[in-house]
Coordinates of C-alpha atoms in Angstrom, one line a residue:
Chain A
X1 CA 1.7 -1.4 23.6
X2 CA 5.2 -1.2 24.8
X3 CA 6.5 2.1 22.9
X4 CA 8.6 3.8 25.3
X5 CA 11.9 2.3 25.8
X6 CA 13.4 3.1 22.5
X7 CA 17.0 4.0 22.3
X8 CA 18.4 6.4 19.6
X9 CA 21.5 5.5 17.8
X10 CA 23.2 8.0 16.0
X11 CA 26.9 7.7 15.8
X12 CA 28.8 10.6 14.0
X13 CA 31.0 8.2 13.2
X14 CA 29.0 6.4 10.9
X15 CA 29.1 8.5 7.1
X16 CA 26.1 8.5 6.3
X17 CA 24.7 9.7 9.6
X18 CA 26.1 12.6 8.8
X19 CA 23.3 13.8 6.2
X20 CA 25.1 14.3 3.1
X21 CA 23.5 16.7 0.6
X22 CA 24.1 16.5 -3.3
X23 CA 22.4 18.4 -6.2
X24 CA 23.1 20.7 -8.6
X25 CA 20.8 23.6 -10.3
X26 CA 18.6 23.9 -7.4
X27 CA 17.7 20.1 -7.3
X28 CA 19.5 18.0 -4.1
X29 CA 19.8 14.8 -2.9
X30 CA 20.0 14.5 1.4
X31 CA 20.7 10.9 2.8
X32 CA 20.6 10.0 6.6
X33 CA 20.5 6.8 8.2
X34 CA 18.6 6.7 11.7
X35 CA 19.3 3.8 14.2
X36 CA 16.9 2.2 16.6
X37 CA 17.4 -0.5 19.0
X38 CA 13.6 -2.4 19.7
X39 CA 12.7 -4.2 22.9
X40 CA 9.7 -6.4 21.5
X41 CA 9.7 -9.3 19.1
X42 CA 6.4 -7.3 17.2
X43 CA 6.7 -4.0 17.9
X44 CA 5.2 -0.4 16.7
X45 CA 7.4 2.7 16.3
X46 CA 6.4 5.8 15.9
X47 CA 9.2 7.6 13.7
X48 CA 7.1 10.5 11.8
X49 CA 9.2 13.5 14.6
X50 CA 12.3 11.9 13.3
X51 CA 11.6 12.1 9.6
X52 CA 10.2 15.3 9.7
X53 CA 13.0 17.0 11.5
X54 CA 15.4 15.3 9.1
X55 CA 13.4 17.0 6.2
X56 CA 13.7 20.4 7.3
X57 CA 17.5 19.5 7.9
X58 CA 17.4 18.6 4.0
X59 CA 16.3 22.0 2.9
X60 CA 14.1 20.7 0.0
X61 CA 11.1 22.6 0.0
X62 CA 8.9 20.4 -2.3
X63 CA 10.1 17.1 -4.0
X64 CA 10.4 13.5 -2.2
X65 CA 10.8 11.9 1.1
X66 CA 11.8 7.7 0.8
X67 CA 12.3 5.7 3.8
X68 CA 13.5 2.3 3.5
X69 CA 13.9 -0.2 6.5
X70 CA 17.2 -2.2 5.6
X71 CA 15.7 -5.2 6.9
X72 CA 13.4 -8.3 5.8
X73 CA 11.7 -9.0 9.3
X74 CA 10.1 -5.4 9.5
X75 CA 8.3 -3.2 7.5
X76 CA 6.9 0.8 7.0
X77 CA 3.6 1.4 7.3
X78 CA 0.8 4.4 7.4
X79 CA -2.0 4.6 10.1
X80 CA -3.7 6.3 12.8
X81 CA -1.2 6.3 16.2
X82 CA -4.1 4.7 18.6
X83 CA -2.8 2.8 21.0
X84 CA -6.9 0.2 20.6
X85 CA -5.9 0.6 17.1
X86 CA -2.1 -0.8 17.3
X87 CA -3.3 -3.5 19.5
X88 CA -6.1 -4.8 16.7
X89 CA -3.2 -4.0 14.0
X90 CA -0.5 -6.0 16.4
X91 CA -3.7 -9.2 16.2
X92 CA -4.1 -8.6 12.5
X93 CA -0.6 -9.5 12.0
X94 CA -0.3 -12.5 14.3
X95 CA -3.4 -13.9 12.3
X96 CA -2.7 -13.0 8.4
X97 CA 0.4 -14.8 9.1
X98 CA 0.6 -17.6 11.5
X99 CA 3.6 -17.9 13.5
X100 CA 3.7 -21.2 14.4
X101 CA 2.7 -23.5 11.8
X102 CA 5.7 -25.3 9.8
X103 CA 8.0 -23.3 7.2
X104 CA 11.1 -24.7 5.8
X105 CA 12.5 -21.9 6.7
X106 CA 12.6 -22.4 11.0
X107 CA 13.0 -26.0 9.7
X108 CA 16.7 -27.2 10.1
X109 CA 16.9 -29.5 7.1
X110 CA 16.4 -26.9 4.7
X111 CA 17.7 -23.8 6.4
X112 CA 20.7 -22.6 8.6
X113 CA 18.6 -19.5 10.3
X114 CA 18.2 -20.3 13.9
X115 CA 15.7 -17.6 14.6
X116 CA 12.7 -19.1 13.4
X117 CA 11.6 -16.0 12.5
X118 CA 10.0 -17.1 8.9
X119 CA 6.3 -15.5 10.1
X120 CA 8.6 -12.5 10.6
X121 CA 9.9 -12.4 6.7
X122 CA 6.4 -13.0 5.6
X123 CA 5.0 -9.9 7.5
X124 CA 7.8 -8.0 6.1
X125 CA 6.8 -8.8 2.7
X126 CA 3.5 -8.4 2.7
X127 CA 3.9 -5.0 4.4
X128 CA 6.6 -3.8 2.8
X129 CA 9.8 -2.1 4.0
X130 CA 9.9 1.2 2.2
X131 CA 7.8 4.4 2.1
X132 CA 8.1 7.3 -0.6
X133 CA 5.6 9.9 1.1
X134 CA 5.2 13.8 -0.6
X135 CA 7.7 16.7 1.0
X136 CA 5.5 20.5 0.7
X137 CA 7.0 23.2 2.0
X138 CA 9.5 21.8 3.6
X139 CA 7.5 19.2 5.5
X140 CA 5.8 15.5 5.2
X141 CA 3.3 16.2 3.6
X142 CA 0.6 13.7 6.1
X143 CA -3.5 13.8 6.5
X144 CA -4.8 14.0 10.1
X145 CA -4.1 10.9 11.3
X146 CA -1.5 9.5 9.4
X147 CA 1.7 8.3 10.8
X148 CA 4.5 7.2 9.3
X149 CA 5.3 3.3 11.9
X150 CA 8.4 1.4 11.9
X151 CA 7.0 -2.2 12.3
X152 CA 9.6 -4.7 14.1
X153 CA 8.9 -8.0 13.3
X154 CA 11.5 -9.9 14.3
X155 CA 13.2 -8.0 17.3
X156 CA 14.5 -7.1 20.0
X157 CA 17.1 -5.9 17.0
X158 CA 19.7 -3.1 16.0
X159 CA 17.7 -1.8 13.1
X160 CA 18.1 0.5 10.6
X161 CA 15.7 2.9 8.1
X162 CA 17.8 4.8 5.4
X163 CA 16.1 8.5 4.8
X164 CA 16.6 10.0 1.5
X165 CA 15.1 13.6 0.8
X166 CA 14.9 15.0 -2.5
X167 CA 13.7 17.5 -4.7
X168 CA 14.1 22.1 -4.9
Chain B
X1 CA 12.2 -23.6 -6.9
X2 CA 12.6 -23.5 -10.2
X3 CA 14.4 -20.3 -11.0
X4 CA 17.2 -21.2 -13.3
X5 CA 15.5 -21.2 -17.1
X6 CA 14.7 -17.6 -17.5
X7 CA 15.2 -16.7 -21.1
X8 CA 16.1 -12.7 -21.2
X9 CA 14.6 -11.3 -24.2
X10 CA 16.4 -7.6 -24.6
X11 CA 15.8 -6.7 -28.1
X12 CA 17.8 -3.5 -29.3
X13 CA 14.9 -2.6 -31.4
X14 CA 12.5 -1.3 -28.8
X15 CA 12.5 2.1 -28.3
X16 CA 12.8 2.3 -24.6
X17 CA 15.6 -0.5 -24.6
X18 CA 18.2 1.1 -26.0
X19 CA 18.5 3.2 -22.6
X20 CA 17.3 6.7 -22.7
X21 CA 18.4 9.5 -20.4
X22 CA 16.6 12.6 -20.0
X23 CA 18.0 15.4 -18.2
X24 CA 18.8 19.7 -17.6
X25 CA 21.3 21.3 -15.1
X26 CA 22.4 17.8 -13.2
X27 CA 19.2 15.8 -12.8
X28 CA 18.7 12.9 -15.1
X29 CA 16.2 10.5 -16.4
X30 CA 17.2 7.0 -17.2
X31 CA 14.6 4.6 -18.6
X32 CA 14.9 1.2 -19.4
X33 CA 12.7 -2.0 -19.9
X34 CA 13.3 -5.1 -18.8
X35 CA 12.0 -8.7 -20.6
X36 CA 11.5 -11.9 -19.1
X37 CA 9.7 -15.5 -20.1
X38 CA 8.6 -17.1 -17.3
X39 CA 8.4 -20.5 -17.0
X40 CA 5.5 -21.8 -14.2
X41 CA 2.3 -20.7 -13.0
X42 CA 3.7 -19.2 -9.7
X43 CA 7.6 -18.0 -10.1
X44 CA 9.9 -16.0 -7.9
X45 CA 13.3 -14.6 -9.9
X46 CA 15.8 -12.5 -8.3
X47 CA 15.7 -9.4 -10.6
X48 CA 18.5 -7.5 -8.4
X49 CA 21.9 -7.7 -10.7
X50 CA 19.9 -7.0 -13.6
X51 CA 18.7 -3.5 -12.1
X52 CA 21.9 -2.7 -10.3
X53 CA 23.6 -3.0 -13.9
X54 CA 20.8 -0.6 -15.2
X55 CA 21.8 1.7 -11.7
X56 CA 25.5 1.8 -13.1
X57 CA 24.6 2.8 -17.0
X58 CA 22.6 5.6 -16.2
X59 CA 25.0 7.7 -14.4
X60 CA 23.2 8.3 -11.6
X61 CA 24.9 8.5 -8.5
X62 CA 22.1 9.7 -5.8
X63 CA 18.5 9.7 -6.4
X64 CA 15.9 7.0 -7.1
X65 CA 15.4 3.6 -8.8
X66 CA 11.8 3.3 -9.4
X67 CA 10.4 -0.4 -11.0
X68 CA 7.0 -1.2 -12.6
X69 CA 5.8 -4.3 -13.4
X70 CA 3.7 -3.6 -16.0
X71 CA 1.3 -6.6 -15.4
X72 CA -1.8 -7.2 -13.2
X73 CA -1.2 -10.4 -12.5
X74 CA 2.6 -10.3 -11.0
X75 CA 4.5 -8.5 -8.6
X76 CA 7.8 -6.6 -7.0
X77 CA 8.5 -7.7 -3.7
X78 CA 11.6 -7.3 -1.6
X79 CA 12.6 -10.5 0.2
X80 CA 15.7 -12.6 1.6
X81 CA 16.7 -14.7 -1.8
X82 CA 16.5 -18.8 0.4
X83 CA 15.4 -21.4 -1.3
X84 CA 13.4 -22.3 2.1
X85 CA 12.0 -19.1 2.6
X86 CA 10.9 -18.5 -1.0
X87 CA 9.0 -22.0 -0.7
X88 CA 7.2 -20.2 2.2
X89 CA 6.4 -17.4 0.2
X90 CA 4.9 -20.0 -2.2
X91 CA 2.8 -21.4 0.2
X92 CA 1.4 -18.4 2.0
X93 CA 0.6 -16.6 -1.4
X94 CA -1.6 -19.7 -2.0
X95 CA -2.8 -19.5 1.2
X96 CA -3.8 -16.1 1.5
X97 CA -5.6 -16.2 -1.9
X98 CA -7.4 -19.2 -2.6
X99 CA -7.4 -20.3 -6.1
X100 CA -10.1 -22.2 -6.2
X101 CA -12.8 -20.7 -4.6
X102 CA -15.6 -19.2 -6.6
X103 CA -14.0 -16.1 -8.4
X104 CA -16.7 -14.0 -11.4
X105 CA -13.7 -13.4 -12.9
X106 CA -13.0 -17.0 -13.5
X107 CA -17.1 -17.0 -14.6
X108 CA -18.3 -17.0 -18.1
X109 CA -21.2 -15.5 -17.0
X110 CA -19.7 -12.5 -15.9
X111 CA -16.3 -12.0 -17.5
X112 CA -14.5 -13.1 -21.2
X113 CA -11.5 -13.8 -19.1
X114 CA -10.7 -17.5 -20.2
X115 CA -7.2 -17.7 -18.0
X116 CA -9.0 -18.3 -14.7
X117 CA -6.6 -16.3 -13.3
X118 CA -8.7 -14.3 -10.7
X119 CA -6.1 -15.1 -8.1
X120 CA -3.2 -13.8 -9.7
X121 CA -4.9 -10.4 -10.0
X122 CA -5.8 -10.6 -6.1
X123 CA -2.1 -11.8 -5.6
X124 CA -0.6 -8.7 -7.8
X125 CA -2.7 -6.0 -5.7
X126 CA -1.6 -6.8 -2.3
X127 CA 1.5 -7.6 -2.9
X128 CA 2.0 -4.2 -4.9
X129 CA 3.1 -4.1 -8.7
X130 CA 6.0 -1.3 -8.1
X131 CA 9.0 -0.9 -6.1
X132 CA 11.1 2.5 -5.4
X133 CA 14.4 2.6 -4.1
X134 CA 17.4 4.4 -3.0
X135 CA 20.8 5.2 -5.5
X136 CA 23.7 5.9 -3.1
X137 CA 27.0 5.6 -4.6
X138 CA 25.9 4.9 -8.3
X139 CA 24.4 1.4 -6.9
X140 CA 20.9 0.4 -4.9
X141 CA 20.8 0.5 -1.5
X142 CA 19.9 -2.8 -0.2
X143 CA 20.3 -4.4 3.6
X144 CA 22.4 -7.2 3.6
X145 CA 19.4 -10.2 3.1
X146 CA 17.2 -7.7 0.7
X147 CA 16.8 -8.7 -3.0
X148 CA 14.5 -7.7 -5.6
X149 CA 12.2 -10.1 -6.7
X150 CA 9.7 -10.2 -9.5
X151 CA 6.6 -12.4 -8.5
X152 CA 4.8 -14.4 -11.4
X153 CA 1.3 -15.3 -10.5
X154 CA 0.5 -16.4 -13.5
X155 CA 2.8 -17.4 -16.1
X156 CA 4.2 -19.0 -18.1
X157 CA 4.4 -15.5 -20.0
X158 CA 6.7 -12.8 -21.4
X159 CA 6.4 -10.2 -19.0
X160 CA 8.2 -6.4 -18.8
X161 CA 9.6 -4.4 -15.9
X162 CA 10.0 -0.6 -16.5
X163 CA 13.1 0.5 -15.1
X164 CA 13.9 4.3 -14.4
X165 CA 16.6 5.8 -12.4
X166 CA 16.2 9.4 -11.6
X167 CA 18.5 11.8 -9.6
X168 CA 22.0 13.6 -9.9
Chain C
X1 CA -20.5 -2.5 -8.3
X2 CA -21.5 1.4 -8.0
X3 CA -19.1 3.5 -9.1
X4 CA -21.2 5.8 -11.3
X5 CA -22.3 8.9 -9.1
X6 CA -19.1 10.1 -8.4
X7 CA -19.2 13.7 -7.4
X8 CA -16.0 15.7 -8.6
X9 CA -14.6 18.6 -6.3
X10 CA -12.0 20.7 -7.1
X11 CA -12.8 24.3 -5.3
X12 CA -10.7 27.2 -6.9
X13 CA -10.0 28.9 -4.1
X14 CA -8.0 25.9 -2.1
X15 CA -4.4 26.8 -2.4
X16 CA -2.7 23.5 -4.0
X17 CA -6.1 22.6 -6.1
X18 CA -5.0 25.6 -8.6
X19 CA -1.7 23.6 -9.3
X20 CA 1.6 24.8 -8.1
X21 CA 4.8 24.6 -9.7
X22 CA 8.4 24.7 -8.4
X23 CA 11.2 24.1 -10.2
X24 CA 14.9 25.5 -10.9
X25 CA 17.0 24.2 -13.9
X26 CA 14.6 22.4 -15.6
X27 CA 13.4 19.7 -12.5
X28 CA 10.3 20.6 -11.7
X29 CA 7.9 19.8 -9.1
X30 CA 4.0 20.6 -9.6
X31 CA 1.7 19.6 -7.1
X32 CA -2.5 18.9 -6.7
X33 CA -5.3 17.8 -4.3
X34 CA -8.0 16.1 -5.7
X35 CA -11.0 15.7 -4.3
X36 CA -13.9 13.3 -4.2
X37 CA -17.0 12.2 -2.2
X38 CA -17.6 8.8 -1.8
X39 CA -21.3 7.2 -2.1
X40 CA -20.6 3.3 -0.3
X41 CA -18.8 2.5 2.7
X42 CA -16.3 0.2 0.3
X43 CA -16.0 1.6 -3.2
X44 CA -13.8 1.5 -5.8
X45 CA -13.1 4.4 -8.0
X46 CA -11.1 4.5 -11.1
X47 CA -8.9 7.6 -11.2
X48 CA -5.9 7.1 -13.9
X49 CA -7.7 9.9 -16.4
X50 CA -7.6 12.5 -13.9
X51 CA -4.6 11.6 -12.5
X52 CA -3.1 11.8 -16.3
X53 CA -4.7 15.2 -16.6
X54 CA -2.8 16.3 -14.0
X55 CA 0.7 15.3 -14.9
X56 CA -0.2 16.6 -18.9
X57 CA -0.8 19.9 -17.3
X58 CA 2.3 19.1 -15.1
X59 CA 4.4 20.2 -17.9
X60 CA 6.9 17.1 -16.5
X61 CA 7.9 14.8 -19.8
X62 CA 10.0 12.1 -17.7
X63 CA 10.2 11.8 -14.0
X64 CA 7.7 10.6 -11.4
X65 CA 3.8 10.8 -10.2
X66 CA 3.2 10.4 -6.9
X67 CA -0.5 9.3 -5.6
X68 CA -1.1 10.0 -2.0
X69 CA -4.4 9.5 0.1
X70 CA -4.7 11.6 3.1
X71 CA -6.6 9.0 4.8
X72 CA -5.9 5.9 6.8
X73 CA -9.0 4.3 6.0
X74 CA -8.8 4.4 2.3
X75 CA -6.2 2.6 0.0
X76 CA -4.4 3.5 -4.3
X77 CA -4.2 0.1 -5.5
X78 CA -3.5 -1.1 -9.1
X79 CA -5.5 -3.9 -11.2
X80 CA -7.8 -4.3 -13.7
X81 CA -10.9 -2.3 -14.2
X82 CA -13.5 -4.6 -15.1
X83 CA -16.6 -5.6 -13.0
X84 CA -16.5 -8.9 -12.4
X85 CA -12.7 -8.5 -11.4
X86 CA -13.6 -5.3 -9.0
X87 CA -16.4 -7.7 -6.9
X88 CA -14.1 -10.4 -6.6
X89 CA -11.4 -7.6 -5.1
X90 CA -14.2 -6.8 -2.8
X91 CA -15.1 -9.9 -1.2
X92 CA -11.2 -10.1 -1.2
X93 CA -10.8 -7.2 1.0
X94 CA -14.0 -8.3 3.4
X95 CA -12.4 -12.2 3.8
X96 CA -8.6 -10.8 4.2
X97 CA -10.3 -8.5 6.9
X98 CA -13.3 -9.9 8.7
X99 CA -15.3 -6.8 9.6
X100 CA -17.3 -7.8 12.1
X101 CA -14.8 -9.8 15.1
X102 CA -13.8 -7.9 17.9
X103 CA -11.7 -4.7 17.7
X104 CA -10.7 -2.5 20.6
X105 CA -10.9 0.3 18.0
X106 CA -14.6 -0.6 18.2
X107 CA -14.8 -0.9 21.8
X108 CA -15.6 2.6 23.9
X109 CA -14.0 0.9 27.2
X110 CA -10.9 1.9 25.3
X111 CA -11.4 4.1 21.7
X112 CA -13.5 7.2 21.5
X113 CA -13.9 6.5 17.9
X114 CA -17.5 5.9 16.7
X115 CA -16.9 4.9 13.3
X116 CA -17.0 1.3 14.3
X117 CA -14.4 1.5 11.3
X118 CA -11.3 -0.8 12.7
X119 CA -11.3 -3.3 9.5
X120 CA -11.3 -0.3 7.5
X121 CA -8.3 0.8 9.2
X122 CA -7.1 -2.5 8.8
X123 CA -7.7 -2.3 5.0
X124 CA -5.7 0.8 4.3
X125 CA -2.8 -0.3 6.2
X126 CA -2.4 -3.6 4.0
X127 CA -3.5 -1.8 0.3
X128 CA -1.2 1.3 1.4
X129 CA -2.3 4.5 1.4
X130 CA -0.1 5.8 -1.6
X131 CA 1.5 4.8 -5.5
X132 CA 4.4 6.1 -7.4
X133 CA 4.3 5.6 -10.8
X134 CA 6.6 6.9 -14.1
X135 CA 6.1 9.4 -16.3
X136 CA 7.0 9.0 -19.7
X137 CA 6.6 11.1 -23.0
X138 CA 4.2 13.1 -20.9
X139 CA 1.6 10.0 -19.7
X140 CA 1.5 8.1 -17.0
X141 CA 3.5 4.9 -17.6
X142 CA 0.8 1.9 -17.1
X143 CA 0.5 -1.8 -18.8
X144 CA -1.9 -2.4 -20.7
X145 CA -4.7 -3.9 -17.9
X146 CA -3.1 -1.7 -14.9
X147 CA -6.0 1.5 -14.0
X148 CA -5.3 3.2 -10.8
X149 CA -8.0 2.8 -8.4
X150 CA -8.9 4.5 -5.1
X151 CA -10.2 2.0 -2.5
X152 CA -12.9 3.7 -0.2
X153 CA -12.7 1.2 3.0
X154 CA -14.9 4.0 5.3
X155 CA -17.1 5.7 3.1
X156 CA -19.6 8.0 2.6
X157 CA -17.4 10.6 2.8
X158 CA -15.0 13.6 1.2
X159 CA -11.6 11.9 0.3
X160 CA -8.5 13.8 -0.8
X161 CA -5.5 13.1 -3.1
X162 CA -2.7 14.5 -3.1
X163 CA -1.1 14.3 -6.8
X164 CA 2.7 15.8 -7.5
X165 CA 4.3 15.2 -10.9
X166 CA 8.3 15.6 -10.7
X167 CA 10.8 15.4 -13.2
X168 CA 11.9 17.2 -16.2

């Protein structure tokens, strides 16, 4: 498991970046977009830290955390951070979905994409890119060993996961 | 593909079609649902305008769309709208459900079930029969190759997506 | 299928099981831990009756119900509760996730975890550990053949969920 060499983007520039807060009669709304860059074509991030400092940041005490990667070659998933265990998840993936057997869409007759990376839109979907998890006082609300994983699928990528914190 | 005869069925009658929003000090409720007829066994439509438009009635600016299928046998996937690709979506639901394998759903002796449609039920569970995502600026926030698409594993039917859009 | 001796926990004295509500302006959030110990080591137990118990309490007319297992071996899934259908969604699970092939989860040389339990891992990472459902005139929106189901993948053991109805 390559996990280390992770590089954190977060321009000011960029608006939402910011963390923008609206609500009215106690209920708010708290958006953030964090920025990776990943260094693996399959690769397992943990980002549960960087949710959960962005949650305090929101101010909600109990309501509604949703993460949502903005992209179709990865996905958000929930499980024990085990390095033995991301290995056997990292295998699981490579074999529910077969990388190299024939798809239209790495096939150049039926599709422009030059990334064969159709294996990669399949994990994605069966996975799923977004996460809604449950915010208590004023923090992810998580069992023992759950961690909220970025899955890259498709990198090494730019890649995005919009944060959206709501609730009193 | 075949994607292009859907017959939308919105009849002003039903209760929850005429749009009904719910709300105190800011927050709002917005409910909607959604009909469709499919037309094949296995079908893949792009659902994403039709919710977007819902996003735009209900006033909501920030919060959440949430969608239900409100079917076993279907799903609500988020996926890059290809023809190619959606062909290999096609092919690896078959794949990773077999429909023709022994099922006791599909058995007289043990179920009424005459639509032998044990597959589509295992299709609709893992693939997941809800999706919940982000309103930011009164529309959905999607990455750039995500669309919303409602899976048919076993049509042709009329089948109903609840639509509610929740937040300030 | 067993799914009979189910053995309902809901100590007083636990801080969240008594039912907490926040809210300011009429959103309100009210939150719940149910509790249950498991009699297989893959069971399936239908829980839509006490989740709807919950969000009547709850108070909350429209808005959301969030579903969240605090364990990574265990998965909320939606489908039909009938018999035949349940056996065929466990073979499902055992094919999907072969149970008995090498893991490094199951090998001491690099995991300290006894459980032999990697395909349950496995299983809860695919089936997702959570659901978020509507609310609607006080019930739990659900089709006609949807029940929500909690999917034991490492049982015997005590299982928690944590249940929080928001809304209006």
């Amino acid at each position: 498991m390559k996990t280390a060499k992770i590089q954190v983007v977060e321009p000011d520039a960029r608006p939402a970046a910011a963390g923008e807060a609206v609500g009215l009669g106690g209920y708010k709304v708290f958006s953030r977009i964090l920025d990776w860059i990943t260094t693996d074509r399959m690769q397992l991030l943990n980002i549960t830290d960087r949710i959960n400092e962005i949650v305090r940041k929101s101010g909600v005490r109990d309501g509604l955390v949703h993460l949502q990667s903005l992209h179709t070659t990865s996905a958000l998933i929930l499980t024990e951070w085990q390095d033995a265990l991301l290995c056997d998840a990292r295998t699981f993936f490579d074999e529910v979905v077969d990388q190299n057997r024939y798809y239209r869409h790495n096939d150049p007759l039926y599709s422009d994409c030059e990334r064969r990376n159709a294996d990669s839109h399949m994990r994605g979907m069966l996975m799923g890119q977004t996460q809604c998890l449950q915010v208590r006082n004023a923090a992810i609300l998580l069992g023992t060993w759950q961690s909220i994983i970025f899955a890259e699928f498709d990198g090494p990528r730019s890649r995005s996961v919009a944060v959206q914190v709501s609730g009193v």
